Coordinates of C-alpha atoms and ligand atoms in Angstrom, one line a residue:
M275 CA -52.1 -27.0 23.6
T276 CA -48.4 -27.6 24.8
R277 CA -48.3 -26.8 28.5
I278 CA -45.3 -26.5 30.9
L279 CA -43.8 -25.4 34.0
A280 CA -40.9 -23.4 33.3
I281 CA -38.2 -22.3 36.1
E282 CA -35.8 -19.5 35.9
T283 CA -32.9 -18.6 38.0
S284 CA -30.0 -17.2 35.9
C285 CA -29.1 -14.2 38.3
D286 CA -31.3 -12.8 41.4
E287 CA -34.8 -13.2 40.4
T288 CA -36.0 -16.7 41.4
A289 CA -39.3 -17.2 38.9
A290 CA -41.7 -19.9 38.3
A291 CA -44.4 -20.2 35.5
V292 CA -47.2 -22.3 34.3
V293 CA -47.3 -21.6 30.2
E294 CA -49.8 -22.9 27.5
G295 CA -48.6 -22.2 24.2
R296 CA -48.5 -18.1 24.1
K297 CA -50.6 -17.5 27.6
T298 CA -49.4 -17.7 31.3
L299 CA -51.6 -19.4 33.3
G300 CA -49.8 -18.6 36.3
A301 CA -46.9 -16.9 37.7
F302 CA -44.6 -16.1 40.4
V303 CA -41.2 -14.4 40.8
S304 CA -39.2 -13.7 44.1
T305 CA -36.9 -10.8 43.4
Q306 CA -33.3 -10.6 45.1
M307 CA -32.6 -7.1 44.1
K308 CA -33.0 -5.3 47.7
E309 CA -30.5 -8.0 49.6
H310 CA -27.8 -7.2 46.4
A311 CA -28.2 -3.8 46.6
L312 CA -26.5 -3.6 49.9
Y313 CA -23.5 -4.8 48.0
G314 CA -23.8 -2.4 44.9
G315 CA -24.6 -5.3 42.6
V316 CA -25.6 -9.6 42.5
V317 CA -23.2 -11.5 45.1
P318 CA -22.9 -14.8 43.2
E319 CA -23.1 -17.1 46.1
I320 CA -26.1 -14.7 47.8
A321 CA -27.9 -15.3 44.5
S322 CA -27.5 -19.2 44.8
R323 CA -28.4 -19.5 48.4
R324 CA -31.4 -17.6 48.0
H325 CA -32.9 -19.7 44.9
I326 CA -32.5 -22.7 46.7
E327 CA -34.2 -21.2 49.6
N328 CA -36.9 -19.9 47.6
L329 CA -37.6 -22.5 44.8
P330 CA -39.9 -25.1 46.6
Y331 CA -42.7 -21.7 47.4
V332 CA -41.9 -20.4 44.1
V333 CA -43.1 -23.4 42.2
S334 CA -45.9 -24.4 44.2
E335 CA -47.4 -20.6 44.2
A336 CA -46.8 -20.5 40.2
M337 CA -48.8 -24.4 40.1
K338 CA -51.3 -22.9 42.4
R339 CA -52.1 -19.5 40.7
A340 CA -52.3 -21.5 37.4
G341 CA -54.6 -24.1 38.9
V342 CA -53.1 -26.9 38.2
A343 CA -51.3 -29.8 39.4
P344 CA -48.4 -31.9 37.9
E345 CA -50.2 -34.5 35.7
D346 CA -52.1 -31.5 33.8
L347 CA -48.0 -30.5 32.8
D348 CA -46.4 -31.7 29.4
A349 CA -42.9 -30.9 30.6
V350 CA -41.1 -29.0 33.1
A351 CA -38.5 -26.3 31.2
V352 CA -35.8 -24.6 32.9
T353 CA -32.7 -21.7 31.9
Q354 CA -29.7 -23.4 30.8
G355 CA -27.8 -20.1 30.4
P356 CA -26.4 -17.7 29.8
G357 CA -26.2 -16.4 33.1
L358 CA -24.6 -17.1 36.5
V359 CA -23.7 -20.6 36.8
G360 CA -24.3 -21.1 40.4
A361 CA -27.7 -19.8 40.0
L362 CA -28.6 -21.6 36.6
L363 CA -27.4 -24.9 38.5
C364 CA -30.3 -24.1 41.4
G365 CA -33.1 -24.1 39.1
I366 CA -31.7 -27.0 36.9
G367 CA -31.3 -29.4 39.8
Y368 CA -35.1 -28.3 40.9
A369 CA -36.4 -28.9 37.7
K370 CA -34.6 -32.5 37.2
A371 CA -35.9 -33.7 40.3
L372 CA -39.2 -32.1 39.3
A373 CA -38.9 -34.0 36.0
Y374 CA -38.1 -36.9 37.7
G375 CA -40.5 -37.3 40.4
W376 CA -43.3 -36.3 38.3
G377 CA -42.0 -38.5 34.7
K378 CA -42.4 -35.6 32.3
P379 CA -39.8 -34.3 30.0
L380 CA -37.2 -32.0 30.8
V381 CA -36.7 -28.9 28.2
P382 CA -33.3 -26.7 27.7
V383 CA -34.3 -22.9 27.2
N384 CA -31.4 -20.2 26.4
H385 CA -32.3 -17.5 28.6
I386 CA -31.9 -15.1 25.6
F387 CA -34.3 -16.8 23.3
G388 CA -36.7 -16.2 26.3
H389 CA -36.1 -12.6 26.2
I390 CA -37.3 -12.7 22.4
C391 CA -40.0 -14.7 23.5
A392 CA -41.5 -12.5 25.8
N393 CA -42.9 -10.7 23.1
Y394 CA -45.3 -13.8 21.7
L395 CA -46.9 -13.6 25.6
A396 CA -47.9 -10.0 25.1
E397 CA -48.5 -9.9 21.3
P398 CA -49.8 -13.9 20.1
S399 CA -50.5 -12.9 16.8
L400 CA -46.4 -12.2 16.1
K401 CA -45.2 -14.3 13.7
P402 CA -41.7 -14.4 12.5
P403 CA -39.7 -13.3 10.1
Y404 CA -38.9 -10.1 12.2
L405 CA -36.2 -8.3 13.2
C406 CA -35.1 -8.5 17.0
L407 CA -33.2 -5.9 19.0
V408 CA -31.7 -7.6 22.4
V409 CA -30.7 -5.9 24.6
S410 CA -30.1 -7.0 28.4
G411 CA -27.3 -6.9 30.9
G412 CA -25.2 -9.1 29.7
H413 CA -26.5 -9.0 25.8
S414 CA -26.8 -6.5 23.1
H415 CA -27.8 -8.1 19.7
L416 CA -29.4 -7.6 16.2
C417 CA -31.0 -10.9 15.1
Y418 CA -33.2 -11.8 12.5
M419 CA -35.8 -14.5 13.5
E420 CA -36.2 -16.2 10.6
D421 CA -39.1 -19.0 11.6
E422 CA -40.2 -19.6 15.0
T423 CA -36.4 -21.7 15.8
H424 CA -34.1 -20.0 13.3
L425 CA -32.2 -16.7 13.9
H426 CA -29.5 -15.2 12.3
V427 CA -27.1 -13.1 14.8
L428 CA -26.5 -9.7 12.4
G429 CA -24.7 -7.7 14.6
A430 CA -23.7 -7.9 18.3
T431 CA -21.6 -5.3 20.6
R432 CA -17.8 -5.6 20.8
D433 CA -17.8 -4.9 24.1
D434 CA -20.3 -4.0 27.2
A435 CA -23.7 -5.0 26.5
A436 CA -26.5 -2.1 26.8
G437 CA -27.7 -2.8 30.3
E438 CA -24.2 -3.0 31.5
A439 CA -23.6 0.5 29.9
F440 CA -26.1 2.0 31.6
D441 CA -25.2 0.4 35.1
K442 CA -21.6 1.5 34.9
A443 CA -22.9 4.9 33.7
A444 CA -25.5 4.9 36.6
R445 CA -22.3 4.1 39.3
V446 CA -20.6 6.9 37.9
I447 CA -23.8 9.5 38.6
G448 CA -23.6 8.1 41.8
L449 CA -27.1 6.4 41.8
P450 CA -27.5 2.8 43.7
Y451 CA -27.8 -0.7 42.4
P452 CA -29.8 -1.3 40.0
G453 CA -28.8 1.8 38.0
G454 CA -30.0 0.9 34.6
P455 CA -33.9 1.8 35.7
L456 CA -33.1 4.8 38.1
L457 CA -30.5 6.4 34.9
D458 CA -33.8 6.4 32.9
E459 CA -36.1 8.2 35.3
L460 CA -33.5 10.7 36.0
A461 CA -33.0 11.1 32.6
E462 CA -36.4 12.4 31.8
K463 CA -35.8 15.4 33.8
G464 CA -32.9 16.4 32.0
T465 CA -31.5 17.4 28.5
P466 CA -29.5 15.1 26.3
Q467 CA -27.9 17.8 24.4
T468 CA -25.8 19.5 27.6
L469 CA -22.4 17.2 27.7
G470 CA -22.3 16.9 23.8
L471 CA -21.2 13.2 23.6
R472 CA -21.1 11.6 20.5
V473 CA -22.3 8.1 18.9
P474 CA -19.4 6.2 18.6
K475 CA -18.8 4.8 15.4
V476 CA -18.7 1.2 14.6
E477 CA -18.5 -0.6 11.3
G478 CA -21.5 -2.7 10.1
L479 CA -24.5 -3.6 12.3
D480 CA -22.0 -4.2 15.1
Y481 CA -22.2 -2.3 18.7
S482 CA -19.6 -0.4 21.3
F483 CA -20.6 1.2 24.7
S484 CA -17.5 0.5 26.8
G485 CA -15.8 4.0 25.5
L486 CA -19.3 5.6 26.5
K487 CA -18.2 5.4 30.2
T488 CA -14.9 6.9 29.3
A489 CA -16.1 9.6 27.2
L490 CA -18.9 10.6 30.2
I491 CA -16.2 10.7 32.9
Q492 CA -14.3 13.4 30.6
A493 CA -17.0 15.0 30.1
V494 CA -18.0 15.7 33.2
E495 CA -15.1 16.7 34.6
R496 CA -14.4 19.1 31.3
K497 CA -17.4 20.8 32.7
K498 CA -16.6 20.9 36.0
K499 CA -13.2 22.5 34.9
A500 CA -14.8 25.0 33.3
G501 CA -16.7 25.5 36.3
E502 CA -19.8 24.9 35.1
E503 CA -22.3 23.5 37.0
I504 CA -23.8 20.1 36.0
Q505 CA -27.1 18.6 36.5
P506 CA -27.1 14.6 37.2
A507 CA -30.5 14.3 35.2
D508 CA -28.4 16.2 32.6
I509 CA -25.6 13.5 31.9
A510 CA -28.2 11.0 32.7
A511 CA -30.1 11.9 30.0
S512 CA -26.9 12.7 28.0
F513 CA -25.8 9.0 28.0
R514 CA -29.2 7.5 27.7
Y515 CA -29.3 9.7 24.5
V516 CA -26.4 8.3 22.9
V517 CA -27.0 4.2 24.1
V518 CA -30.3 4.8 22.3
E519 CA -29.1 6.6 19.3
Q520 CA -26.9 4.1 18.6
L521 CA -28.7 0.9 19.4
L522 CA -31.7 2.2 16.7
S523 CA -29.6 3.9 14.4
K524 CA -27.9 0.2 13.3
A525 CA -31.7 -1.4 14.1
F526 CA -33.3 0.4 11.5
Q527 CA -30.3 0.4 9.2
C528 CA -30.6 -3.2 9.5
V529 CA -34.2 -3.2 9.1
S530 CA -33.8 -1.6 5.4
E531 CA -30.9 -3.9 4.7
T532 CA -33.0 -7.1 5.8
G533 CA -36.3 -5.5 4.2
T534 CA -38.4 -6.8 7.4
D535 CA -41.7 -5.0 8.4
T536 CA -41.4 -5.7 12.0
L537 CA -39.4 -4.8 14.5
V538 CA -39.2 -6.5 18.2
L539 CA -37.3 -5.3 21.2
A540 CA -36.5 -7.7 23.7
G541 CA -34.4 -8.1 27.3
G542 CA -33.9 -5.5 30.1
V543 CA -33.5 -2.6 28.4
S544 CA -36.0 -2.9 26.4
A545 CA -37.7 -1.0 29.9
N546 CA -35.8 1.8 29.0
R547 CA -38.4 4.8 28.2
L548 CA -36.8 6.6 25.7
L549 CA -35.7 3.2 23.6
R550 CA -39.5 2.5 23.9
R551 CA -40.6 6.2 22.8
E552 CA -38.2 6.5 19.9
T553 CA -38.7 2.8 18.7
E554 CA -42.2 3.8 18.1
R555 CA -41.7 7.0 16.2
R556 CA -39.1 6.2 14.0
G557 CA -41.2 2.9 13.0
R558 CA -44.3 5.3 12.2
E559 CA -41.9 7.6 10.4
A560 CA -40.7 4.1 8.5
G561 CA -44.1 2.6 8.0
I562 CA -42.0 -0.7 10.3
R563 CA -44.4 -2.7 12.7
V564 CA -42.6 -1.9 16.2
F565 CA -43.6 -4.7 19.3
Y566 CA -41.5 -4.2 22.9
P567 CA -43.3 -6.6 25.9
P568 CA -45.0 -5.1 28.6
L569 CA -42.5 -4.2 31.3
A570 CA -43.1 -6.5 33.6
L571 CA -42.0 -9.2 30.8
C572 CA -39.2 -7.3 29.8
T573 CA -36.6 -8.4 32.6
D574 CA -36.4 -11.5 34.1
N575 CA -39.2 -13.9 34.3
A576 CA -40.4 -17.3 34.0
E577 CA -43.4 -16.7 31.5
M578 CA -41.1 -15.9 28.8
I579 CA -39.0 -19.6 29.5
G580 CA -42.1 -21.3 29.8
C581 CA -43.5 -19.6 25.8
A582 CA -39.8 -20.4 24.6
A583 CA -40.4 -24.2 26.1
C584 CA -43.7 -24.9 24.2
I585 CA -42.0 -23.7 20.9
L586 CA -39.1 -25.8 21.5
Y587 CA -41.2 -29.0 23.2
E588 CA -42.9 -29.0 19.7
H589 CA -39.8 -29.1 17.8
G590 CA -39.1 -31.8 19.7
I591 CA -36.6 -30.7 21.8
R592 CA -35.6 -32.4 25.5
A593 CA -32.6 -32.5 27.7
G594 CA -31.4 -35.9 29.9
L595 CA -30.8 -35.6 33.5
D596 CA -27.5 -35.0 32.8
L597 CA -28.3 -31.4 32.0
N598 CA -26.1 -29.0 33.0
A599 CA -25.3 -25.2 33.0
Q600 CA -24.1 -23.4 30.5
P601 CA -22.8 -20.0 31.8
S602 CA -21.9 -18.9 28.7
L603 CA -24.3 -20.5 26.3
R604 CA -24.7 -18.4 22.9
L605 CA -27.7 -16.9 21.2
K606 CA -27.4 -19.0 18.5
G607 CA -29.0 -22.0 20.2
H608 CA -28.7 -24.5 22.5
T609 CA -25.6 -25.9 20.3
A610 CA -23.0 -23.7 18.0
F611 CA -26.3 -23.8 15.1
D612 CA -28.4 -21.0 14.2
S613 CA -31.2 -23.2 14.6
L614 CA -32.8 -23.7 18.1
V615 CA -33.6 -27.1 17.1
P616 CA -30.1 -29.6 16.9
Ligands
KG4_170 O1 -32.6 -9.0 31.0 P1 -32.2 -8.4 32.3 O2 -33.4 -8.7 33.2 O3 -31.0 -9.7 32.3 C1 -30.0 -10.3 31.7 O4 -30.4 -11.0 31.0 O5 -29.1 -9.2 31.6 O6 -31.5 -7.1 32.1 C2 -30.8 -6.5 33.0 C3 -30.5 -4.9 32.4 C4 -29.8 -4.2 33.6 O7 -28.3 -4.0 33.1 C5 -30.4 -3.2 34.3 O8 -30.1 -2.2 34.4 C6 -31.1 -3.0 32.7 O9 -31.8 -4.3 32.2 N1 -32.5 -2.4 32.7 C7 -32.6 -0.9 32.4 C8 -33.9 -0.6 32.1 N2 -35.0 -1.6 33.0 C9 -33.8 -2.4 33.0 N3 -31.7 0.0 31.3 C10 -32.2 1.1 31.1 N4 -33.2 1.6 31.2 C11 -34.1 0.7 32.0 N5 -35.4 1.3 32.1
ZN171 ZN1 -32.7 -11.7 31.1

């Protein structure tokens, strides 16, 4: 069984994990969230500086928890992109040094493919083909996973990602960073029909979220002008409802168009309570199997990178010591192909 040390530093979590196939042997995450919260969002330079400081400890803690020594590993893996360039370079530099020093191959991992693979850790029996709704801070994709390394992007956002939309709406309500999870919590106490927001109409299987923020601001203004009191929980619930409705109506349309029997959620937004509940409910109604990662594996972590790396390693993927960060790396794999394996 392939055993890999994986490093993830694409944004504001410094994470390392030792993964064996679809099983985590040991993991450690150091989050910088509180520091970035002071500035209302991730400050790239601070993220890089913390990664550089934290990496030695985070990696040795993951190795210690796994109870493995360098000679027990097959490879060292690292997130190549997408993400913040400075942050990615910290992890890549550190992973290269370890791979070189330990005489191990280096495996580059697409962060978004990592998010998808988080599901294998929770459900080792999960096998393609399946449809995956990838919803994170920077991405919203509907993709058909044909086999372990071939995927087809069938729909994508035309503007903002779902997580970005949640974060922007949270700012409108006055919630601190990170807004998405706080908006979700607040929405649990609200009524989604209060603002009468409409789900945007977008052709085909694509998404659009950028107009929703303007619609939200306008709806709140209208209510205020009419002298109606409006609760933040109702604003949060109204916004969450239209985002989730758009995500799932397209996802289930795609399920029926592709004839798939399995729908998988991935990415930070798959932690959203309404999204999880509604996916379950609609899945039951449609007779579709539904999977989503446990909460700890929805947001950024290195376990998912390690799991993805085991698959890629077994398909012969290796990087040279000239590996560079690719901040805009696309979901289509390490190159512009649909295959994750060139
Ligand atoms: O996957 P992730 O950790 O980072 C990226 O790869 O982008 O996703 C972070 C995004 C943020 O936009 C955050 O607000 C959103 O996921 N998020 C949520 C929830 N938890 C995290 N959005 C809505 N509801 C949540 N419970
Ligand atoms: Zn992510």
